[in-house]
Amino acid sequence: MKKNGTQKLALAGLLCAVGVVGSLFSFPVFGSRCAPVQHMVNILCAVLLGPYYGVGVAFTTSLIRNIFGLGSLMAFPGSMFGALLSGIIFHKTKNTWLTYLAEVFGTSILGGLCAYPVAILFMGKVAGDIAFYAYIIPFMISTVGGSVLSAVIIESLKKTPFLANRFGG
């Protein structure tokens, strides 16, 4: 059964809410707030909704988190790259393990590298205060945790009729 736009939008809204509420369970690592639930949401979006909804959910969740003071500007590059890459990989391969790895790579490497200019331009950080790779380690810690959470959920759901149509069952 193919989901229509209303169902996808409702699920995207629900996953945004999970991401915002889940950010209450964050922890600081080297000046960055790690929110593993956001990365779990990114992977769930990749599997259930696709890459474009995933980026939309990541952006919306990051925006709401910033409005409520639950995140920093690092939430944008730290979530959107992983959401896009994991969504594209799942769409092309239907391989969940590659999807988990794509989230980790997209968030930690691509998002971590893009966080550097965001920190300098929008947060007033001086280039000497932070290293070019300073966000890669905290982003990796956060995204690995979220990837493990999503792997537990998705691998369990793969055994049920709920996700059978997503994997050719």
PDB file of C-alpha atoms in Angstrom:
ATOM      1  CA  MET A   1       0.000   0.000   0.000  1.00  0.00           C
ATOM      2  CA  LYS A   2       1.461   3.332  -1.048  1.00  0.00           C
ATOM      3  CA  LYS A   3       1.216   6.114   1.494  1.00  0.00           C
ATOM      4  CA  ASN A   4      -0.495   9.250   0.281  1.00  0.00           C
ATOM      5  CA  GLY A   5       0.761  12.748   1.003  1.00  0.00           C
ATOM      6  CA  THR A   6      -1.448  13.259   4.057  1.00  0.00           C
ATOM      7  CA  GLN A   7      -0.215  10.080   5.707  1.00  0.00           C
ATOM      8  CA  LYS A   8       3.404  10.969   4.985  1.00  0.00           C
ATOM      9  CA  LEU A   9       2.929  14.487   6.335  1.00  0.00           C
ATOM     10  CA  ALA A  10       1.292  13.156   9.506  1.00  0.00           C
ATOM     11  CA  LEU A  11       4.124  10.685  10.046  1.00  0.00           C
ATOM     12  CA  ALA A  12       6.683  13.437   9.373  1.00  0.00           C
ATOM     13  CA  GLY A  13       4.986  15.614  12.003  1.00  0.00           C
ATOM     14  CA  LEU A  14       5.028  12.756  14.488  1.00  0.00           C
ATOM     15  CA  LEU A  15       8.733  12.126  13.843  1.00  0.00           C
ATOM     16  CA  CYS A  16       9.440  15.870  14.269  1.00  0.00           C
ATOM     17  CA  ALA A  17       7.738  15.700  17.657  1.00  0.00           C
ATOM     18  CA  VAL A  18       9.800  12.638  18.612  1.00  0.00           C
ATOM     19  CA  GLY A  19      12.980  14.479  17.570  1.00  0.00           C
ATOM     20  CA  VAL A  20      12.109  17.591  19.593  1.00  0.00           C
ATOM     21  CA  VAL A  21      11.063  15.694  22.717  1.00  0.00           C
ATOM     22  CA  GLY A  22      14.012  13.336  22.274  1.00  0.00           C
ATOM     23  CA  SER A  23      16.388  16.295  22.356  1.00  0.00           C
ATOM     24  CA  LEU A  24      15.616  16.573  26.065  1.00  0.00           C
ATOM     25  CA  PHE A  25      17.845  13.500  26.303  1.00  0.00           C
ATOM     26  CA  SER A  26      20.976  15.208  25.026  1.00  0.00           C
ATOM     27  CA  PHE A  27      24.449  15.444  26.467  1.00  0.00           C
ATOM     28  CA  PRO A  28      27.367  17.808  25.862  1.00  0.00           C
ATOM     29  CA  VAL A  29      30.527  16.602  24.116  1.00  0.00           C
ATOM     30  CA  PHE A  30      33.318  19.094  23.323  1.00  0.00           C
ATOM     31  CA  GLY A  31      31.007  22.112  23.085  1.00  0.00           C
ATOM     32  CA  SER A  32      28.337  20.358  21.036  1.00  0.00           C
ATOM     33  CA  ARG A  33      25.042  18.994  22.300  1.00  0.00           C
ATOM     34  CA  CYS A  34      24.655  15.398  21.210  1.00  0.00           C
ATOM     35  CA  ALA A  35      21.060  14.348  20.590  1.00  0.00           C
ATOM     36  CA  PRO A  36      21.057  10.724  19.427  1.00  0.00           C
ATOM     37  CA  VAL A  37      17.260  10.609  19.092  1.00  0.00           C
ATOM     38  CA  GLN A  38      17.519  13.049  16.161  1.00  0.00           C
ATOM     39  CA  HIS A  39      19.693  10.572  14.284  1.00  0.00           C
ATOM     40  CA  MET A  40      17.288   7.761  15.061  1.00  0.00           C
ATOM     41  CA  VAL A  41      14.532   9.939  13.578  1.00  0.00           C
ATOM     42  CA  ASN A  42      16.677  10.604  10.488  1.00  0.00           C
ATOM     43  CA  ILE A  43      16.996   6.882   9.805  1.00  0.00           C
ATOM     44  CA  LEU A  44      13.319   6.200  10.487  1.00  0.00           C
ATOM     45  CA  CYS A  45      12.494   8.960   7.987  1.00  0.00           C
ATOM     46  CA  ALA A  46      14.887   7.441   5.455  1.00  0.00           C
ATOM     47  CA  VAL A  47      13.158   4.068   5.699  1.00  0.00           C
ATOM     48  CA  LEU A  48       9.558   5.198   6.099  1.00  0.00           C
ATOM     49  CA  LEU A  49       9.352   8.469   4.146  1.00  0.00           C
ATOM     50  CA  GLY A  50      12.336   8.998   1.875  1.00  0.00           C
ATOM     51  CA  PRO A  51      15.179  11.496   1.590  1.00  0.00           C
ATOM     52  CA  TYR A  52      13.207  14.688   0.981  1.00  0.00           C
ATOM     53  CA  TYR A  53      10.887  14.210   3.905  1.00  0.00           C
ATOM     54  CA  GLY A  54      13.926  13.239   5.975  1.00  0.00           C
ATOM     55  CA  VAL A  55      15.661  16.543   5.240  1.00  0.00           C
ATOM     56  CA  GLY A  56      12.420  18.409   5.926  1.00  0.00           C
ATOM     57  CA  VAL A  57      11.957  16.666   9.251  1.00  0.00           C
ATOM     58  CA  ALA A  58      15.615  17.274  10.180  1.00  0.00           C
ATOM     59  CA  PHE A  59      15.333  20.981   9.323  1.00  0.00           C
ATOM     60  CA  THR A  60      11.999  21.439  11.106  1.00  0.00           C
ATOM     61  CA  THR A  61      13.167  19.574  14.190  1.00  0.00           C
ATOM     62  CA  SER A  62      16.388  21.608  14.311  1.00  0.00           C
ATOM     63  CA  LEU A  63      14.428  24.842  13.939  1.00  0.00           C
ATOM     64  CA  ILE A  64      12.001  23.950  16.741  1.00  0.00           C
ATOM     65  CA  ARG A  65      14.870  22.794  18.962  1.00  0.00           C
ATOM     66  CA  ASN A  66      16.612  26.143  18.431  1.00  0.00           C
ATOM     67  CA  ILE A  67      13.443  28.143  19.080  1.00  0.00           C
ATOM     68  CA  PHE A  68      12.943  26.347  22.403  1.00  0.00           C
ATOM     69  CA  GLY A  69      16.623  26.501  23.352  1.00  0.00           C
ATOM     70  CA  LEU A  70      17.040  22.718  23.152  1.00  0.00           C
ATOM     71  CA  GLY A  71      19.775  22.811  20.543  1.00  0.00           C
ATOM     72  CA  SER A  72      22.303  25.028  18.836  1.00  0.00           C
ATOM     73  CA  LEU A  73      22.869  26.066  15.238  1.00  0.00           C
ATOM     74  CA  MET A  74      24.996  22.934  14.950  1.00  0.00           C
ATOM     75  CA  ALA A  75      21.723  20.974  14.870  1.00  0.00           C
ATOM     76  CA  PHE A  76      21.200  22.012  11.242  1.00  0.00           C
ATOM     77  CA  PRO A  77      24.337  20.633   9.588  1.00  0.00           C
ATOM     78  CA  GLY A  78      24.511  17.915  12.228  1.00  0.00           C
ATOM     79  CA  SER A  79      21.207  16.414  11.138  1.00  0.00           C
ATOM     80  CA  MET A  80      20.379  17.441   7.588  1.00  0.00           C
ATOM     81  CA  PHE A  81      23.379  15.862   5.844  1.00  0.00           C
ATOM     82  CA  GLY A  82      22.824  12.533   7.563  1.00  0.00           C
ATOM     83  CA  ALA A  83      19.108  12.609   6.784  1.00  0.00           C
ATOM     84  CA  LEU A  84      19.716  13.283   3.103  1.00  0.00           C
ATOM     85  CA  LEU A  85      22.477  10.733   2.658  1.00  0.00           C
ATOM     86  CA  SER A  86      20.714   7.957   4.568  1.00  0.00           C
ATOM     87  CA  GLY A  87      17.488   8.646   2.677  1.00  0.00           C
ATOM     88  CA  ILE A  88      19.213   8.451  -0.702  1.00  0.00           C
ATOM     89  CA  ILE A  89      21.093   5.278   0.219  1.00  0.00           C
ATOM     90  CA  PHE A  90      17.960   3.529   1.477  1.00  0.00           C
ATOM     91  CA  HIS A  91      15.960   4.656  -1.564  1.00  0.00           C
ATOM     92  CA  LYS A  92      18.607   3.258  -3.922  1.00  0.00           C
ATOM     93  CA  THR A  93      19.579   0.053  -2.089  1.00  0.00           C
ATOM     94  CA  LYS A  94      16.877  -0.862   0.484  1.00  0.00           C
ATOM     95  CA  ASN A  95      19.832  -2.001   2.639  1.00  0.00           C
ATOM     96  CA  THR A  96      19.341  -0.882   6.229  1.00  0.00           C
ATOM     97  CA  TRP A  97      22.953  -1.475   7.255  1.00  0.00           C
ATOM     98  CA  LEU A  98      24.200   0.829   4.495  1.00  0.00           C
ATOM     99  CA  THR A  99      21.530   3.305   5.586  1.00  0.00           C
ATOM    100  CA  TYR A 100      22.879   3.308   9.147  1.00  0.00           C
ATOM    101  CA  LEU A 101      26.421   3.842   7.851  1.00  0.00           C
ATOM    102  CA  ALA A 102      25.229   6.628   5.542  1.00  0.00           C
ATOM    103  CA  GLU A 103      23.669   8.430   8.513  1.00  0.00           C
ATOM    104  CA  VAL A 104      26.914   8.148  10.467  1.00  0.00           C
ATOM    105  CA  PHE A 105      29.051   9.340   7.539  1.00  0.00           C
ATOM    106  CA  GLY A 106      26.662  12.103   6.482  1.00  0.00           C
ATOM    107  CA  THR A 107      26.278  13.481   9.979  1.00  0.00           C
ATOM    108  CA  SER A 108      29.761  13.051  11.392  1.00  0.00           C
ATOM    109  CA  ILE A 109      31.952  13.756   8.363  1.00  0.00           C
ATOM    110  CA  LEU A 110      29.860  15.952   6.057  1.00  0.00           C
ATOM    111  CA  GLY A 111      27.834  17.618   8.820  1.00  0.00           C
ATOM    112  CA  GLY A 112      30.898  17.976  11.043  1.00  0.00           C
ATOM    113  CA  LEU A 113      32.899  19.680   8.306  1.00  0.00           C
ATOM    114  CA  CYS A 114      30.014  21.982   7.395  1.00  0.00           C
ATOM    115  CA  ALA A 115      29.511  22.915  11.050  1.00  0.00           C
ATOM    116  CA  TYR A 116      32.868  24.701  11.053  1.00  0.00           C
ATOM    117  CA  PRO A 117      31.836  27.584   8.761  1.00  0.00           C
ATOM    118  CA  VAL A 118      28.434  27.771  10.487  1.00  0.00           C
ATOM    119  CA  ALA A 119      30.195  28.220  13.829  1.00  0.00           C
ATOM    120  CA  ILE A 120      32.434  30.936  12.415  1.00  0.00           C
ATOM    121  CA  LEU A 121      29.785  32.821  10.422  1.00  0.00           C
ATOM    122  CA  PHE A 122      26.723  32.615  12.631  1.00  0.00           C
ATOM    123  CA  MET A 123      27.964  31.880  16.133  1.00  0.00           C
ATOM    124  CA  GLY A 124      30.840  34.323  16.188  1.00  0.00           C
ATOM    125  CA  LYS A 125      33.478  31.710  16.871  1.00  0.00           C
ATOM    126  CA  VAL A 126      36.965  32.773  15.929  1.00  0.00           C
ATOM    127  CA  ALA A 127      38.778  30.374  13.609  1.00  0.00           C
ATOM    128  CA  GLY A 128      41.541  29.976  16.175  1.00  0.00           C
ATOM    129  CA  ASP A 129      39.045  28.908  18.843  1.00  0.00           C
ATOM    130  CA  ILE A 130      37.907  25.791  17.018  1.00  0.00           C
ATOM    131  CA  ALA A 131      39.642  23.331  14.782  1.00  0.00           C
ATOM    132  CA  PHE A 132      38.369  22.448  11.312  1.00  0.00           C
ATOM    133  CA  TYR A 133      37.526  18.929  12.474  1.00  0.00           C
ATOM    134  CA  ALA A 134      36.244  19.909  15.930  1.00  0.00           C
ATOM    135  CA  TYR A 135      32.657  18.824  15.315  1.00  0.00           C
ATOM    136  CA  ILE A 136      33.338  15.467  13.690  1.00  0.00           C
ATOM    137  CA  ILE A 137      33.974  13.578  16.959  1.00  0.00           C
ATOM    138  CA  PRO A 138      30.914  14.876  18.868  1.00  0.00           C
ATOM    139  CA  PHE A 139      28.686  14.380  15.839  1.00  0.00           C
ATOM    140  CA  MET A 140      30.009  10.846  15.427  1.00  0.00           C
ATOM    141  CA  ILE A 141      29.285   9.987  19.059  1.00  0.00           C
ATOM    142  CA  SER A 142      25.741  11.294  18.703  1.00  0.00           C
ATOM    143  CA  THR A 143      24.970   9.668  15.376  1.00  0.00           C
ATOM    144  CA  VAL A 144      26.373   6.256  16.323  1.00  0.00           C
ATOM    145  CA  GLY A 145      24.085   6.244  19.355  1.00  0.00           C
ATOM    146  CA  GLY A 146      21.084   7.204  17.233  1.00  0.00           C
ATOM    147  CA  SER A 147      21.985   4.652  14.577  1.00  0.00           C
ATOM    148  CA  VAL A 148      22.077   1.892  17.184  1.00  0.00           C
ATOM    149  CA  LEU A 149      18.667   2.978  18.498  1.00  0.00           C
ATOM    150  CA  SER A 150      17.178   2.984  15.004  1.00  0.00           C
ATOM    151  CA  ALA A 151      18.791  -0.373  14.160  1.00  0.00           C
ATOM    152  CA  VAL A 152      17.097  -1.955  17.177  1.00  0.00           C
ATOM    153  CA  ILE A 153      13.726  -0.510  16.137  1.00  0.00           C
ATOM    154  CA  ILE A 154      13.964  -1.174  12.395  1.00  0.00           C
ATOM    155  CA  GLU A 155      15.464  -4.655  12.642  1.00  0.00           C
ATOM    156  CA  SER A 156      12.666  -5.575  15.077  1.00  0.00           C
ATOM    157  CA  LEU A 157       9.987  -4.072  12.834  1.00  0.00           C
ATOM    158  CA  LYS A 158      11.345  -5.911   9.782  1.00  0.00           C
ATOM    159  CA  LYS A 159      10.028  -9.109  11.377  1.00  0.00           C
ATOM    160  CA  THR A 160       6.489  -7.710  11.467  1.00  0.00           C
ATOM    161  CA  PRO A 161       3.997  -6.917   8.694  1.00  0.00           C
ATOM    162  CA  PHE A 162       4.450  -3.209   9.501  1.00  0.00           C
ATOM    163  CA  LEU A 163       7.596  -2.878   7.375  1.00  0.00           C
ATOM    164  CA  ALA A 164       7.171  -5.900   5.117  1.00  0.00           C
ATOM    165  CA  ASN A 165       6.226  -3.797   2.068  1.00  0.00           C
ATOM    166  CA  ARG A 166       9.345  -1.624   2.463  1.00  0.00           C
ATOM    167  CA  PHE A 167      11.575  -4.685   2.076  1.00  0.00           C
ATOM    168  CA  GLY A 168       9.701  -6.623  -0.583  1.00  0.00           C
ATOM    169  CA  GLY A 169       7.787  -8.825   1.847  1.00  0.00           C
TER     170      GLY A 169
END
